[in-house]
N, CA, C and O atoms as a GROMACS GRO file, in nm:
protein
  288
    1MET      N    1  16.306  10.384   7.434
    1MET     CA    2  16.232  10.266   7.397
    1MET      C    3  16.333  10.154   7.369
    1MET      O    4  16.435  10.174   7.303
    2LYS      N    5  16.303  10.035   7.422
    2LYS     CA    6  16.393   9.922   7.405
    2LYS      C    7  16.383   9.866   7.264
    2LYS      O    8  16.278   9.869   7.201
    3GLN      N    9  16.494   9.818   7.218
    3GLN     CA   10  16.498   9.753   7.087
    3GLN      C   11  16.472   9.604   7.106
    3GLN      O   12  16.538   9.540   7.187
    4VAL      N   13  16.376   9.550   7.031
    4VAL     CA   14  16.342   9.408   7.040
    4VAL      C   15  16.435   9.331   6.947
    4VAL      O   16  16.454   9.370   6.832
    5PRO      N   17  16.495   9.222   6.996
    5PRO     CA   18  16.585   9.143   6.911
    5PRO      C   19  16.512   9.088   6.789
    5PRO      O   20  16.395   9.052   6.795
    6ASP      N   21  16.584   9.082   6.677
    6ASP     CA   22  16.526   9.035   6.552
    6ASP      C   23  16.482   8.889   6.560
    6ASP      O   24  16.382   8.851   6.499
    7ASP      N   25  16.556   8.807   6.634
    7ASP     CA   26  16.518   8.666   6.643
    7ASP      C   27  16.387   8.648   6.718
    7ASP      O   28  16.311   8.557   6.687
    8LEU      N   29  16.360   8.734   6.816
    8LEU     CA   30  16.233   8.728   6.889
    8LEU      C   31  16.117   8.768   6.798
    8LEU      O   32  16.010   8.706   6.802
    9VAL      N   33  16.137   8.870   6.717
    9VAL     CA   34  16.034   8.914   6.623
    9VAL      C   35  16.007   8.805   6.520
    9VAL      O   36  15.892   8.775   6.489
   10ALA      N   37  16.114   8.746   6.468
   10ALA     CA   38  16.099   8.640   6.369
   10ALA      C   39  16.026   8.519   6.429
   10ALA      O   40  15.946   8.455   6.362
   11GLU      N   41  16.056   8.489   6.556
   11GLU     CA   42  15.990   8.376   6.623
   11GLU      C   43  15.840   8.404   6.640
   11GLU      O   44  15.758   8.314   6.618
   12ARG      N   45  15.806   8.524   6.678
   12ARG     CA   46  15.664   8.559   6.694
   12ARG      C   47  15.590   8.554   6.561
   12ARG      O   48  15.478   8.505   6.554
   13ILE      N   49  15.653   8.605   6.457
   13ILE     CA   50  15.591   8.600   6.324
   13ILE      C   51  15.571   8.456   6.280
   13ILE      O   52  15.466   8.422   6.225
   14ASP      N   53  15.671   8.372   6.305
   14ASP     CA   54  15.661   8.230   6.270
   14ASP      C   55  15.549   8.162   6.348
   14ASP      O   56  15.474   8.082   6.292
   15ASN      N   57  15.537   8.195   6.478
   15ASN     CA   58  15.429   8.138   6.559
   15ASN      C   59  15.292   8.182   6.509
   15ASN      O   60  15.198   8.103   6.508
   16LEU      N   61  15.280   8.308   6.468
   16LEU     CA   62  15.153   8.356   6.413
   16LEU      C   63  15.117   8.282   6.285
   16LEU      O   64  15.002   8.243   6.266
   17ARG      N   65  15.214   8.264   6.198
   17ARG     CA   66  15.187   8.193   6.073
   17ARG      C   67  15.146   8.049   6.099
   17ARG      O   68  15.054   7.998   6.035
   18LYS      N   69  15.214   7.983   6.193
   18LYS     CA   70  15.178   7.844   6.227
   18LYS      C   71  15.037   7.838   6.284
   18LYS      O   72  14.959   7.749   6.249
   19GLY      N   73  15.004   7.932   6.371
   19GLY     CA   74  14.871   7.935   6.430
   19GLY      C   75  14.763   7.957   6.326
   19GLY      O   76  14.658   7.893   6.331
   20ARG      N   77  14.788   8.047   6.233
   20ARG     CA   78  14.690   8.073   6.127
   20ARG      C   79  14.674   7.952   6.036
   20ARG      O   80  14.563   7.919   5.994
   21ARG      N   81  14.786   7.886   6.006
   21ARG     CA   82  14.781   7.767   5.922
   21ARG      C   83  14.702   7.655   5.992
   21ARG      O   84  14.621   7.587   5.930
   22ASN      N   85  14.727   7.638   6.123
   22ASN     CA   86  14.654   7.537   6.200
   22ASN      C   87  14.505   7.570   6.208
   22ASN      O   88  14.421   7.481   6.199
   23ALA      N   89  14.473   7.698   6.224
   23ALA     CA   90  14.333   7.739   6.230
   23ALA      C   91  14.263   7.712   6.097
   23ALA      O   92  14.149   7.668   6.095
   24GLN      N   93  14.332   7.740   5.987
   24GLN     CA   94  14.274   7.716   5.855
   24GLN      C   95  14.249   7.567   5.834
   24GLN      O   96  14.143   7.528   5.784
   25THR      N   97  14.345   7.484   5.871
   25THR     CA   98  14.330   7.339   5.856
   25THR      C   99  14.215   7.288   5.941
   25THR      O  100  14.134   7.208   5.894
   26ALA      N  101  14.206   7.335   6.065
   26ALA     CA  102  14.099   7.291   6.154
   26ALA      C  103  13.963   7.335   6.102
   26ALA      O  104  13.865   7.261   6.112
   27GLN      N  105  13.955   7.455   6.046
   27GLN     CA  106  13.828   7.504   5.993
   27GLN      C  107  13.784   7.423   5.871
   27GLN      O  108  13.666   7.395   5.856
   28LEU      N  109  13.878   7.386   5.785
   28LEU     CA  110  13.844   7.302   5.670
   28LEU      C  111  13.796   7.164   5.714
   28LEU      O  112  13.701   7.111   5.658
   29GLN      N  113  13.861   7.107   5.815
   29GLN     CA  114  13.818   6.977   5.867
   29GLN      C  115  13.678   6.986   5.927
   29GLN      O  116  13.596   6.896   5.908
   30GLN      N  117  13.651   7.093   5.999
   30GLN     CA  118  13.519   7.112   6.058
   30GLN      C  119  13.413   7.126   5.949
   30GLN      O  120  13.304   7.071   5.962
   31ALA      N  121  13.443   7.198   5.842
   31ALA     CA  122  13.348   7.214   5.732
   31ALA      C  123  13.321   7.080   5.665
   31ALA      O  124  13.206   7.051   5.630
   32GLU      N  125  13.425   6.999   5.647
   32GLU     CA  126  13.405   6.867   5.588
   32GLU      C  127  13.316   6.779   5.675
   32GLU      O  128  13.230   6.707   5.624
   33ARG      N  129  13.336   6.786   5.808
   33ARG     CA  130  13.251   6.708   5.899
   33ARG      C  131  13.106   6.756   5.893
   33ARG      O  132  13.013   6.675   5.896
   34MET      N  133  13.086   6.888   5.884
   34MET     CA  134  12.950   6.942   5.878
   34MET      C  135  12.879   6.898   5.751
   34MET      O  136  12.762   6.861   5.755
   35VAL      N  137  12.949   6.901   5.638
   35VAL     CA  138  12.890   6.859   5.511
   35VAL      C  139  12.857   6.710   5.515
   35VAL      O  140  12.750   6.669   5.471
   36LYS      N  141  12.948   6.630   5.568
   36LYS     CA  142  12.926   6.486   5.578
   36LYS      C  143  12.804   6.457   5.666
   36LYS      O  144  12.721   6.373   5.632
   37ARG      N  145  12.794   6.526   5.779
   37ARG     CA  146  12.682   6.505   5.871
   37ARG      C  147  12.550   6.546   5.806
   37ARG      O  148  12.450   6.477   5.822
   38SER      N  149  12.550   6.656   5.733
   38SER     CA  150  12.426   6.702   5.671
   38SER      C  151  12.383   6.609   5.558
   38SER      O  152  12.263   6.591   5.535
   39ARG      N  153  12.478   6.549   5.488
   39ARG     CA  154  12.442   6.454   5.383
   39ARG      C  155  12.382   6.328   5.441
   39ARG      O  156  12.292   6.268   5.381
   40ILE      N  157  12.429   6.286   5.557
   40ILE     CA  158  12.375   6.166   5.622
   40ILE      C  159  12.234   6.194   5.673
   40ILE      O  160  12.144   6.112   5.658
   41ILE      N  161  12.215   6.311   5.735
   41ILE     CA  162  12.087   6.344   5.796
   41ILE      C  163  11.980   6.370   5.690
   41ILE      O  164  11.868   6.323   5.704
   42THR      N  165  12.013   6.444   5.585
   42THR     CA  166  11.914   6.481   5.484
   42THR      C  167  11.921   6.384   5.367
   42THR      O  168  11.994   6.405   5.270
   43ALA      N  169  11.844   6.279   5.378
   43ALA     CA  170  11.837   6.181   5.269
   43ALA      C  171  11.737   6.230   5.164
   43ALA      O  172  11.654   6.317   5.193
   44HIS      N  173  11.744   6.174   5.045
   44HIS     CA  174  11.651   6.212   4.939
   44HIS      C  175  11.512   6.159   4.972
   44HIS      O  176  11.497   6.049   5.025
   45ALA      N  177  11.411   6.238   4.941
   45ALA     CA  178  11.273   6.199   4.966
   45ALA      C  179  11.227   6.099   4.860
   45ALA      O  180  11.257   6.114   4.742
   46GLN      N  181  11.156   6.000   4.904
   46GLN     CA  182  11.098   5.900   4.815
   46GLN      C  183  10.950   5.933   4.795
   46GLN      O  184  10.891   6.007   4.874
   47ILE      N  185  10.891   5.879   4.692
   47ILE     CA  186  10.748   5.899   4.668
   47ILE      C  187  10.672   5.836   4.783
   47ILE      O  188  10.694   5.720   4.818
   48GLY      N  189  10.582   5.914   4.842
   48GLY     CA  190  10.503   5.868   4.954
   48GLY      C  191  10.556   5.913   5.090
   48GLY      O  192  10.495   5.884   5.192
   49ASP      N  193  10.669   5.982   5.092
   49ASP     CA  194  10.727   6.031   5.218
   49ASP      C  195  10.662   6.162   5.260
   49ASP      O  196  10.619   6.241   5.176
   50ASN      N  197  10.655   6.183   5.390
   50ASN     CA  198  10.617   6.313   5.444
   50ASN      C  199  10.743   6.397   5.456
   50ASN      O  200  10.847   6.348   5.501
   51VAL      N  201  10.735   6.523   5.416
   51VAL     CA  202  10.851   6.612   5.423
   51VAL      C  203  10.811   6.742   5.490
   51VAL      O  204  10.695   6.784   5.483
   52ALA      N  205  10.907   6.807   5.557
   52ALA     CA  206  10.885   6.938   5.617
   52ALA      C  207  10.937   7.043   5.520
   52ALA      O  208  11.054   7.042   5.483
   53VAL      N  209  10.849   7.134   5.479
   53VAL     CA  210  10.886   7.240   5.386
   53VAL      C  211  10.901   7.369   5.466
   53VAL      O  212  10.804   7.415   5.526
   54PRO      N  213  11.021   7.429   5.469
   54PRO     CA  214  11.041   7.550   5.549
   54PRO      C  215  10.970   7.671   5.488
   54PRO      O  216  10.960   7.685   5.367
   55ILE      N  217  10.922   7.758   5.576
   55ILE     CA  218  10.859   7.883   5.535
   55ILE      C  219  10.957   7.995   5.571
   55ILE      O  220  11.003   8.002   5.685
   56THR      N  221  10.989   8.082   5.477
   56THR     CA  222  11.085   8.188   5.503
   56THR      C  223  11.030   8.287   5.604
   56THR      O  224  10.909   8.299   5.622
   57LEU      N  225  11.119   8.358   5.671
   57LEU     CA  226  11.079   8.456   5.772
   57LEU      C  227  10.995   8.568   5.712
   57LEU      O  228  10.910   8.625   5.780
   58VAL      N  229  11.019   8.599   5.585
   58VAL     CA  230  10.947   8.708   5.520
   58VAL      C  231  10.800   8.672   5.501
   58VAL      O  232  10.713   8.758   5.510
   59ASN      N  233  10.774   8.546   5.473
   59ASN     CA  234  10.638   8.504   5.436
   59ASN      C  235  10.555   8.454   5.553
   59ASN      O  236  10.445   8.403   5.531
   60ARG      N  237  10.603   8.465   5.676
   60ARG     CA  238  10.523   8.416   5.787
   60ARG      C  239  10.519   8.517   5.900
   60ARG      O  240  10.609   8.600   5.915
   61GLY      N  241  10.414   8.508   5.978
   61GLY     CA  242  10.399   8.595   6.093
   61GLY      C  243  10.464   8.534   6.216
   61GLY      O  244  10.524   8.426   6.208
   62ARG      N  245  10.451   8.602   6.329
   62ARG     CA  246  10.514   8.554   6.452
   62ARG      C  247  10.457   8.422   6.500
   62ARG      O  248  10.532   8.336   6.548
   63VAL      N  249  10.328   8.404   6.487
   63VAL     CA  250  10.266   8.283   6.541
   63VAL      C  251  10.250   8.174   6.436
   63VAL      O  252  10.203   8.064   6.468
   64ASP      N  253  10.288   8.200   6.312
   64ASP     CA  254  10.280   8.098   6.208
   64ASP      C  255  10.389   7.993   6.228
   64ASP      O  256  10.494   8.024   6.286
   65PRO      N  257  10.366   7.871   6.183
   65PRO     CA  258  10.467   7.766   6.201
   65PRO      C  259  10.590   7.792   6.113
   65PRO      O  260  10.582   7.861   6.012
   66HIS      N  261  10.702   7.736   6.154
   66HIS     CA  262  10.827   7.751   6.078
   66HIS      C  263  10.827   7.661   5.955
   66HIS      O  264  10.888   7.695   5.854
   67ASN      N  265  10.760   7.548   5.964
   67ASN     CA  266  10.755   7.451   5.854
   67ASN      C  267  10.611   7.408   5.833
   67ASN      O  268  10.528   7.415   5.924
   68ILE      N  269  10.582   7.362   5.712
   68ILE     CA  270  10.454   7.295   5.688
   68ILE      C  271  10.486   7.154   5.639
   68ILE      O  272  10.591   7.131   5.578
   69LEU      N  273  10.398   7.062   5.666
   69LEU     CA  274  10.419   6.924   5.624
   69LEU      C  275  10.368   6.906   5.482
   69LEU      O  276  10.259   6.951   5.448
   70GLY      N  277  10.448   6.841   5.403
   70GLY     CA  278  10.411   6.811   5.266
   70GLY      C  279  10.418   6.662   5.242
   70GLY      O  280  10.478   6.589   5.321
   71PHE      N  281  10.356   6.617   5.136
   71PHE     CA  282  10.352   6.475   5.102
   71PHE      C  283  10.402   6.461   4.959
   71PHE      O  284  10.350   6.526   4.868
   72THR      N  285  10.503   6.376   4.938
   72THR     CA  286  10.557   6.360   4.803
   72THR      C  287  10.490   6.245   4.732
   72THR      O  288  10.523   6.216   4.617
   0.00000   0.00000   0.00000
């Protein structure tokens, strides 16, 4: 079995660490964008607004609607 040089192993380990660090940073940025987008889309309901109230999967049948309309 061939012996792998230590500098090659160290380089691969360093590349793995950099890749993991970059993946973590990108995932945090993506989460921040998702939260920002959801805050913009879901505004607070005012009195007199129509709202969609979700029905959980447990409490509805196959042909029942996913949401019901409510009035605040």
